PDB file of C-alpha atoms in Angstrom:
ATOM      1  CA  UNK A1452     162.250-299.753  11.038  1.00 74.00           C
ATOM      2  CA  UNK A1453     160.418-296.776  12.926  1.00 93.00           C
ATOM      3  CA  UNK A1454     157.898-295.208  12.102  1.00 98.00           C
ATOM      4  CA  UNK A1455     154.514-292.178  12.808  1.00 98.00           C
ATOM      5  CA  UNK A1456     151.566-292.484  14.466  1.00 98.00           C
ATOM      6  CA  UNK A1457     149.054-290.837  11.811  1.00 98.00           C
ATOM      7  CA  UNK A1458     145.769-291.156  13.123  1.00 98.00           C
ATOM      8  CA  UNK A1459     144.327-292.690  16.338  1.00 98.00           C
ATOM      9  CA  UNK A1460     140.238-293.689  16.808  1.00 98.00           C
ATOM     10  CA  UNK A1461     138.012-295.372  18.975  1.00 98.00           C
ATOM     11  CA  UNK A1462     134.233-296.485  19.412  1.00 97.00           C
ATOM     12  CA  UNK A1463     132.206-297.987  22.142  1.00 95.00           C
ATOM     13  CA  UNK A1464     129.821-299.208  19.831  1.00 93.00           C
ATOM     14  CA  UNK A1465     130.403-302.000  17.719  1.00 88.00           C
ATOM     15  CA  UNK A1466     130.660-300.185  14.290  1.00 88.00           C
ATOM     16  CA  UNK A1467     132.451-300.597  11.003  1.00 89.00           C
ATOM     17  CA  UNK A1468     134.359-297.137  10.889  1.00 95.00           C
ATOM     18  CA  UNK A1469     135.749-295.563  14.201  1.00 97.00           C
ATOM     19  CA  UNK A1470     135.828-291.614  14.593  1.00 97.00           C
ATOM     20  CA  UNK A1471     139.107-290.397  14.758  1.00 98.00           C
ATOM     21  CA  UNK A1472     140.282-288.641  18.081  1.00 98.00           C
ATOM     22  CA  UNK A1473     142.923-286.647  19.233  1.00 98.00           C
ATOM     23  CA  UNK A1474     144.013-289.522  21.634  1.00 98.00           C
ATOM     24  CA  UNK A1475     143.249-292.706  23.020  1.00 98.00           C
ATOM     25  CA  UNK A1476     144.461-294.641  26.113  1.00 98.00           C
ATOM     26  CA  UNK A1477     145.991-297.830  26.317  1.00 98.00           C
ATOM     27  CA  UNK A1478     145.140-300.202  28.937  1.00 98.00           C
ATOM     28  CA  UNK A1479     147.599-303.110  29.871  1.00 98.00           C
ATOM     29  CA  UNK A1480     145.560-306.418  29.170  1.00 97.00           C
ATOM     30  CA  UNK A1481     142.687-304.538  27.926  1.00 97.00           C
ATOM     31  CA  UNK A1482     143.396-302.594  24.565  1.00 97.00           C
ATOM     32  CA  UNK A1483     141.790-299.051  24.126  1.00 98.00           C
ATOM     33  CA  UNK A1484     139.855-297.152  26.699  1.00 98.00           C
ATOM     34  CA  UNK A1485     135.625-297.227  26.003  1.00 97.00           C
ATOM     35  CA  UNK A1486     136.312-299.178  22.578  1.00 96.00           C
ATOM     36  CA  UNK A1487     133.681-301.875  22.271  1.00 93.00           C
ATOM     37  CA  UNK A1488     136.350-304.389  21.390  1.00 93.00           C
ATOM     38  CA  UNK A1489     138.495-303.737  24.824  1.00 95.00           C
ATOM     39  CA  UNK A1490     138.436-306.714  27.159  1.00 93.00           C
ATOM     40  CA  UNK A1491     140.406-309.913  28.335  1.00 94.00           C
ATOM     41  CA  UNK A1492     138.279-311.743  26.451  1.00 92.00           C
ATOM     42  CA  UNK A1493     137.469-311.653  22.621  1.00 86.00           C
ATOM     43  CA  UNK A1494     134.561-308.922  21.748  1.00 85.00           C
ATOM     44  CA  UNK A1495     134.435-309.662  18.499  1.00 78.00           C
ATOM     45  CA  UNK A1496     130.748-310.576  17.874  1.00 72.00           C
ATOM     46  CA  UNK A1497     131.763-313.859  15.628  1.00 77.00           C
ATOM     47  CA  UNK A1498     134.056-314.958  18.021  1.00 76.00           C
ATOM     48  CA  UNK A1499     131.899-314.461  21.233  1.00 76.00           C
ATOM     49  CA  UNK A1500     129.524-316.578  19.491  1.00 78.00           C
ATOM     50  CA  UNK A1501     132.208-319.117  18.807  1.00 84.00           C
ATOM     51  CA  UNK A1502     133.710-319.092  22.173  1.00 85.00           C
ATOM     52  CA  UNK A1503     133.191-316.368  24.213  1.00 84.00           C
ATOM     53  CA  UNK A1504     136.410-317.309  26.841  1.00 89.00           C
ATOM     54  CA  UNK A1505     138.806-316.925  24.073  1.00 91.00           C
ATOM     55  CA  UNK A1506     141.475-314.611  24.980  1.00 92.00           C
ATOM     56  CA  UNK A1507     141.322-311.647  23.107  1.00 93.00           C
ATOM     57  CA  UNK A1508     144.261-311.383  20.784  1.00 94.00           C
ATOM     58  CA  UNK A1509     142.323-308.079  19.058  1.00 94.00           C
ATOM     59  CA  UNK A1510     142.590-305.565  21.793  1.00 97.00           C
ATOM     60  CA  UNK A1511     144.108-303.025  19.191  1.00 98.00           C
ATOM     61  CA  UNK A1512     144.402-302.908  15.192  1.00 97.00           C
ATOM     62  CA  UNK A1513     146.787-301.340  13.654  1.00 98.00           C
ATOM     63  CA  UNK A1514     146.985-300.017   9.924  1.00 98.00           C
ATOM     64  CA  UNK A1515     149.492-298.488   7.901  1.00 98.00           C
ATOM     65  CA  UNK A1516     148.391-295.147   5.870  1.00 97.00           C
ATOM     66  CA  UNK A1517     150.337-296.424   2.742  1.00 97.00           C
ATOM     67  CA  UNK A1518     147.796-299.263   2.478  1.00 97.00           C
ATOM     68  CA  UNK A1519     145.221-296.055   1.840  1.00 97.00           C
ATOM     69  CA  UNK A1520     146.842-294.876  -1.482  1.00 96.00           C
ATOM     70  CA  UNK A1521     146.957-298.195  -2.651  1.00 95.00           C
ATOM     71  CA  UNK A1522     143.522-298.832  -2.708  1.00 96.00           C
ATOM     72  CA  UNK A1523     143.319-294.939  -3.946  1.00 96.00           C
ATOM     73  CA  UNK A1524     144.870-296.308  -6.874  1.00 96.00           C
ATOM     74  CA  UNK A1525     142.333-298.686  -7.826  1.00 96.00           C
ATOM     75  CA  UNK A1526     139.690-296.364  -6.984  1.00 96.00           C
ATOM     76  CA  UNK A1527     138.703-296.476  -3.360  1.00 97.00           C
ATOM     77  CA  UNK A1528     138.887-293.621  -1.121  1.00 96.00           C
ATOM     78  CA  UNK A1529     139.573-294.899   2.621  1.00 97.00           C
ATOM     79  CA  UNK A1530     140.744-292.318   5.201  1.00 97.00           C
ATOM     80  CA  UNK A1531     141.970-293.372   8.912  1.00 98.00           C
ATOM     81  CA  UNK A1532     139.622-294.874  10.694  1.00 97.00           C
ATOM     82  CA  UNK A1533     137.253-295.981   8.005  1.00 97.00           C
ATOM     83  CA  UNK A1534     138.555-299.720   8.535  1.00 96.00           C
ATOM     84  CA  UNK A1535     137.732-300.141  12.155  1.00 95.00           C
ATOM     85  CA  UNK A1536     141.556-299.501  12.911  1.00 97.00           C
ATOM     86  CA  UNK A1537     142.342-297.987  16.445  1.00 98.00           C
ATOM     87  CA  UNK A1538     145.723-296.856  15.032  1.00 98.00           C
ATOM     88  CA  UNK A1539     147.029-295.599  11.528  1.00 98.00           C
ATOM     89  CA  UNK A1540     150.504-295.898  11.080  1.00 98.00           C
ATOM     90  CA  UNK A1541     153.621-294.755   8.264  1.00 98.00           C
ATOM     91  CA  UNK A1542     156.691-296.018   7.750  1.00 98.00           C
ATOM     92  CA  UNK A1543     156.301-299.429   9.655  1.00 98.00           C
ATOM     93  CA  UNK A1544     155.549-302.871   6.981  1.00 97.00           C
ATOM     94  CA  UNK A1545     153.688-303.943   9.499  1.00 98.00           C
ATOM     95  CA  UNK A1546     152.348-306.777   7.391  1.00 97.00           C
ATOM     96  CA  UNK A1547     156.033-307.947   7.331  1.00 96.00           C
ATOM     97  CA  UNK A1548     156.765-308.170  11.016  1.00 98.00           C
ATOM     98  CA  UNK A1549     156.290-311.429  12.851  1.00 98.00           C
ATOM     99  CA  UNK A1550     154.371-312.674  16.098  1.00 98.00           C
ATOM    100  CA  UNK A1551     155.529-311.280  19.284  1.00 98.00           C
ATOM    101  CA  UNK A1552     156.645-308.290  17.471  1.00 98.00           C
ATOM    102  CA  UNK A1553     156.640-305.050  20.330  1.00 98.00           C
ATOM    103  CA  UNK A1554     155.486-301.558  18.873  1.00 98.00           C
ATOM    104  CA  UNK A1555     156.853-299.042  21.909  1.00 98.00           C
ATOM    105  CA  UNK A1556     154.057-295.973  20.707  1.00 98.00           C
ATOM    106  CA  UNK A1557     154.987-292.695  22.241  1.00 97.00           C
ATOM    107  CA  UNK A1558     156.509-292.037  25.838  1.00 96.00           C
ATOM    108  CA  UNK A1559     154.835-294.910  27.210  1.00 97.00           C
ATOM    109  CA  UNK A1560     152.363-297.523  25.322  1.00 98.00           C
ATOM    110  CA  UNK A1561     153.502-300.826  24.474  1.00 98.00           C
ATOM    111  CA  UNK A1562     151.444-302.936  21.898  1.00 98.00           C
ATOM    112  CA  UNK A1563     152.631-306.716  21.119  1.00 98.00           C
ATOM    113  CA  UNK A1564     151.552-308.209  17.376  1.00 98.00           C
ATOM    114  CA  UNK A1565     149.642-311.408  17.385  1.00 98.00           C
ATOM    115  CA  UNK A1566     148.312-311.459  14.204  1.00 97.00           C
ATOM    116  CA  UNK A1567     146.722-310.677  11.109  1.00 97.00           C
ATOM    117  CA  UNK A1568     143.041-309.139  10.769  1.00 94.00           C
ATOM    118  CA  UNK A1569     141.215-311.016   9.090  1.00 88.00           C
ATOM    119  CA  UNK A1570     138.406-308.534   6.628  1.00 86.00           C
ATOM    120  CA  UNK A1571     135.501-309.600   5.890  1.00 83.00           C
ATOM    121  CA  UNK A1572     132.750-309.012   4.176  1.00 85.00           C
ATOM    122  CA  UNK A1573     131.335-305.813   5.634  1.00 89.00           C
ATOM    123  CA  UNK A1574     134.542-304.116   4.133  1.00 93.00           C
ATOM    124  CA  UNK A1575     132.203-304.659   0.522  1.00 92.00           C
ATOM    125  CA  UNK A1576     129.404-302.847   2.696  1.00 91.00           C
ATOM    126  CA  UNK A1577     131.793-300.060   3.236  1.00 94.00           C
ATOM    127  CA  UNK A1578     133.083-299.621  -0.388  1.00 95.00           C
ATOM    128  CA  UNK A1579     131.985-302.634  -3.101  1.00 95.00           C
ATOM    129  CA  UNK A1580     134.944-303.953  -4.373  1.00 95.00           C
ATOM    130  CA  UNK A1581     137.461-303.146  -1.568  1.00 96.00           C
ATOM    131  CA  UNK A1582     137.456-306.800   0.053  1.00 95.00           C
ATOM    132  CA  UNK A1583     139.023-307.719  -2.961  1.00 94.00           C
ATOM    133  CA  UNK A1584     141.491-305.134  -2.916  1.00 94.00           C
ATOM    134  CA  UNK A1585     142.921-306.074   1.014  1.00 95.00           C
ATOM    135  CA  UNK A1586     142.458-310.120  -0.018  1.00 94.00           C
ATOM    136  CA  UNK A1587     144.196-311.891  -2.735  1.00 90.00           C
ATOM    137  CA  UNK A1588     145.905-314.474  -3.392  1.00 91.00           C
ATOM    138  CA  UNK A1589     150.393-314.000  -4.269  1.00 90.00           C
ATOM    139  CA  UNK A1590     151.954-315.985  -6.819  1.00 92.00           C
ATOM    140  CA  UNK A1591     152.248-319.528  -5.328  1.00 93.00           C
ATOM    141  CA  UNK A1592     148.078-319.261  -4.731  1.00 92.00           C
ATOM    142  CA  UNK A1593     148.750-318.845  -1.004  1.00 90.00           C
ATOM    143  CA  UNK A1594     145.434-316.022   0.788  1.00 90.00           C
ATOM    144  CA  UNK A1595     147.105-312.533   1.610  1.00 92.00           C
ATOM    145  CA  UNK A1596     145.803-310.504   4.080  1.00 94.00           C
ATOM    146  CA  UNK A1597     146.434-306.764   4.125  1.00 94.00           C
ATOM    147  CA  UNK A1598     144.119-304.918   5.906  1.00 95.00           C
ATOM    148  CA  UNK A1599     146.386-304.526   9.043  1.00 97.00           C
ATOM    149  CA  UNK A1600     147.751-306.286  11.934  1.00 98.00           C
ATOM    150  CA  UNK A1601     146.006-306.990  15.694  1.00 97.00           C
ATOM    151  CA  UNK A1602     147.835-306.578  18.742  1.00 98.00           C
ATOM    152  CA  UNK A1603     147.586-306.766  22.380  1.00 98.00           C
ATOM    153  CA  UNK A1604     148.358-304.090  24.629  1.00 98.00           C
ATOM    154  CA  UNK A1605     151.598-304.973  27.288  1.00 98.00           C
ATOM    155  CA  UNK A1606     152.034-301.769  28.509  1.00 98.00           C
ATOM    156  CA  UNK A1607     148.998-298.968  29.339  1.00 98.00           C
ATOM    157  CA  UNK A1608     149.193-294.818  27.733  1.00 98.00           C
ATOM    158  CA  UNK A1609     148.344-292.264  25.676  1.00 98.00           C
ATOM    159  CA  UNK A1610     148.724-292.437  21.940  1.00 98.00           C
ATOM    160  CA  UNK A1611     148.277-289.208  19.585  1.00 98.00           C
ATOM    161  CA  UNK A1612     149.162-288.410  15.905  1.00 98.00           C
ATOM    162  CA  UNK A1613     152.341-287.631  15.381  1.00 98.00           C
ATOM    163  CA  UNK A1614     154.038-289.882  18.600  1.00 98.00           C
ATOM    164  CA  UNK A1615     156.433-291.630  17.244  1.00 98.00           C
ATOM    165  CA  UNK A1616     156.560-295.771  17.125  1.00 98.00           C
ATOM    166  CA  UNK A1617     159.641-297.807  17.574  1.00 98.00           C
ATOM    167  CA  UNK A1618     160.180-301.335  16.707  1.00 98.00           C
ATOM    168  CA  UNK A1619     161.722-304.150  18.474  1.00 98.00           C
ATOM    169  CA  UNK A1620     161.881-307.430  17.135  1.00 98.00           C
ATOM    170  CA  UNK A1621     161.059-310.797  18.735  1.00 98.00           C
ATOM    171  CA  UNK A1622     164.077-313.218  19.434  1.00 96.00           C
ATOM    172  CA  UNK A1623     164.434-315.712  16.879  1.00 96.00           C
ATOM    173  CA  UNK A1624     163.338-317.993  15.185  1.00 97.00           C
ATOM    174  CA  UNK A1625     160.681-315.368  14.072  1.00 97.00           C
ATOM    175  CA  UNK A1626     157.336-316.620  12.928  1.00 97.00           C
ATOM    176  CA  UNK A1627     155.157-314.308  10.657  1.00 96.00           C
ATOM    177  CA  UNK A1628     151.986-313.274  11.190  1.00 96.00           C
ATOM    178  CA  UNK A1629     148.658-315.561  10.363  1.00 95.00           C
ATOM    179  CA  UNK A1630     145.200-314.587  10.951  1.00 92.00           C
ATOM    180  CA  UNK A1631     143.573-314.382  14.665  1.00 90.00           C
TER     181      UNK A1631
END
């Protein structure tokens, strides 16, 4: 399973929506160069005020453009970036690959899953309705996340639309993805 780069985007503020760009830059142990959520530790303003020595397993966020025309189907019209993703992606399920998961992103970047994003409530500020469009619930009753995946980043460089991404699975047993 390989896939596109579609989109890349970054912002040094801590904003809903990121502007898109025409590259970013990976930093080992860091996540994306001048994005407000870069750092060792976790950014994120809820978790800060939880714990602010957490290790920050949400350096980068990755989400795949297909998720776009299904909310378009239902009415919603969400372009890259408009999530707070750093990276828009097609042709990877990235909802479907497990923890530990690598994501080799053009000639050089590296990117290893540890999770699933968890959306919140600001996505209803961004579009009303939408939150319930990237939560549910599947048959057995079990909460479904789908608004992307969060990764660290193992290996530093350059990422632009159109680099290609390549995907190499964890050794087993494989453990799917849960919320960080």
């Amino acid at each position: 399973m390989n896939g596109t780069v579609t989109a890349v985007s970054t912002s040094g503020e801590h904003s809903f929506s990121k502007p898109n760009r025409e590259s970013i830059t990976l930093l080992a142990g860091l996540g994306v160069e001048g994005d407000a959520h870069a750092g060792v530790t976790v950014k994120h303003r809820s978790r800060v005020a939880q714990d602010p020595t957490q290790p920050n397993l949400r350096q980068v966020h990755l989400i795949h453009e297909e998720l776009f025309a299904e909310v378009g189907r239902a009415g919603f019209a969400v372009g890259p970036g408009q999530l707070g993703e750093n990276i828009t992606t097609r042709g990877v399920d990235l909802l479907a690959l497990p923890v530990g998961t690598l994501l080799r992103i053009g000639a050089e970047a590296v990117v290893e899953l540890t999770g699933l994003r968890n959306p919140c409530v600001q996505i209803d500020g961004f579009q009303n309705g939408l939150l319930k469009q990237v939560v549910g619930r599947d048959e057995a009753g079990n909460l479904v996340r789908r608004a992307g995946v969060m990764s660290v980043v193992r290996t530093g460089g350059v990422v632009r639309p159109g680099d290609a991404i390549r995907v190499e699975l964890p050794a087993e047993p494989h453990r799917p993805l849960d919320r960080v």
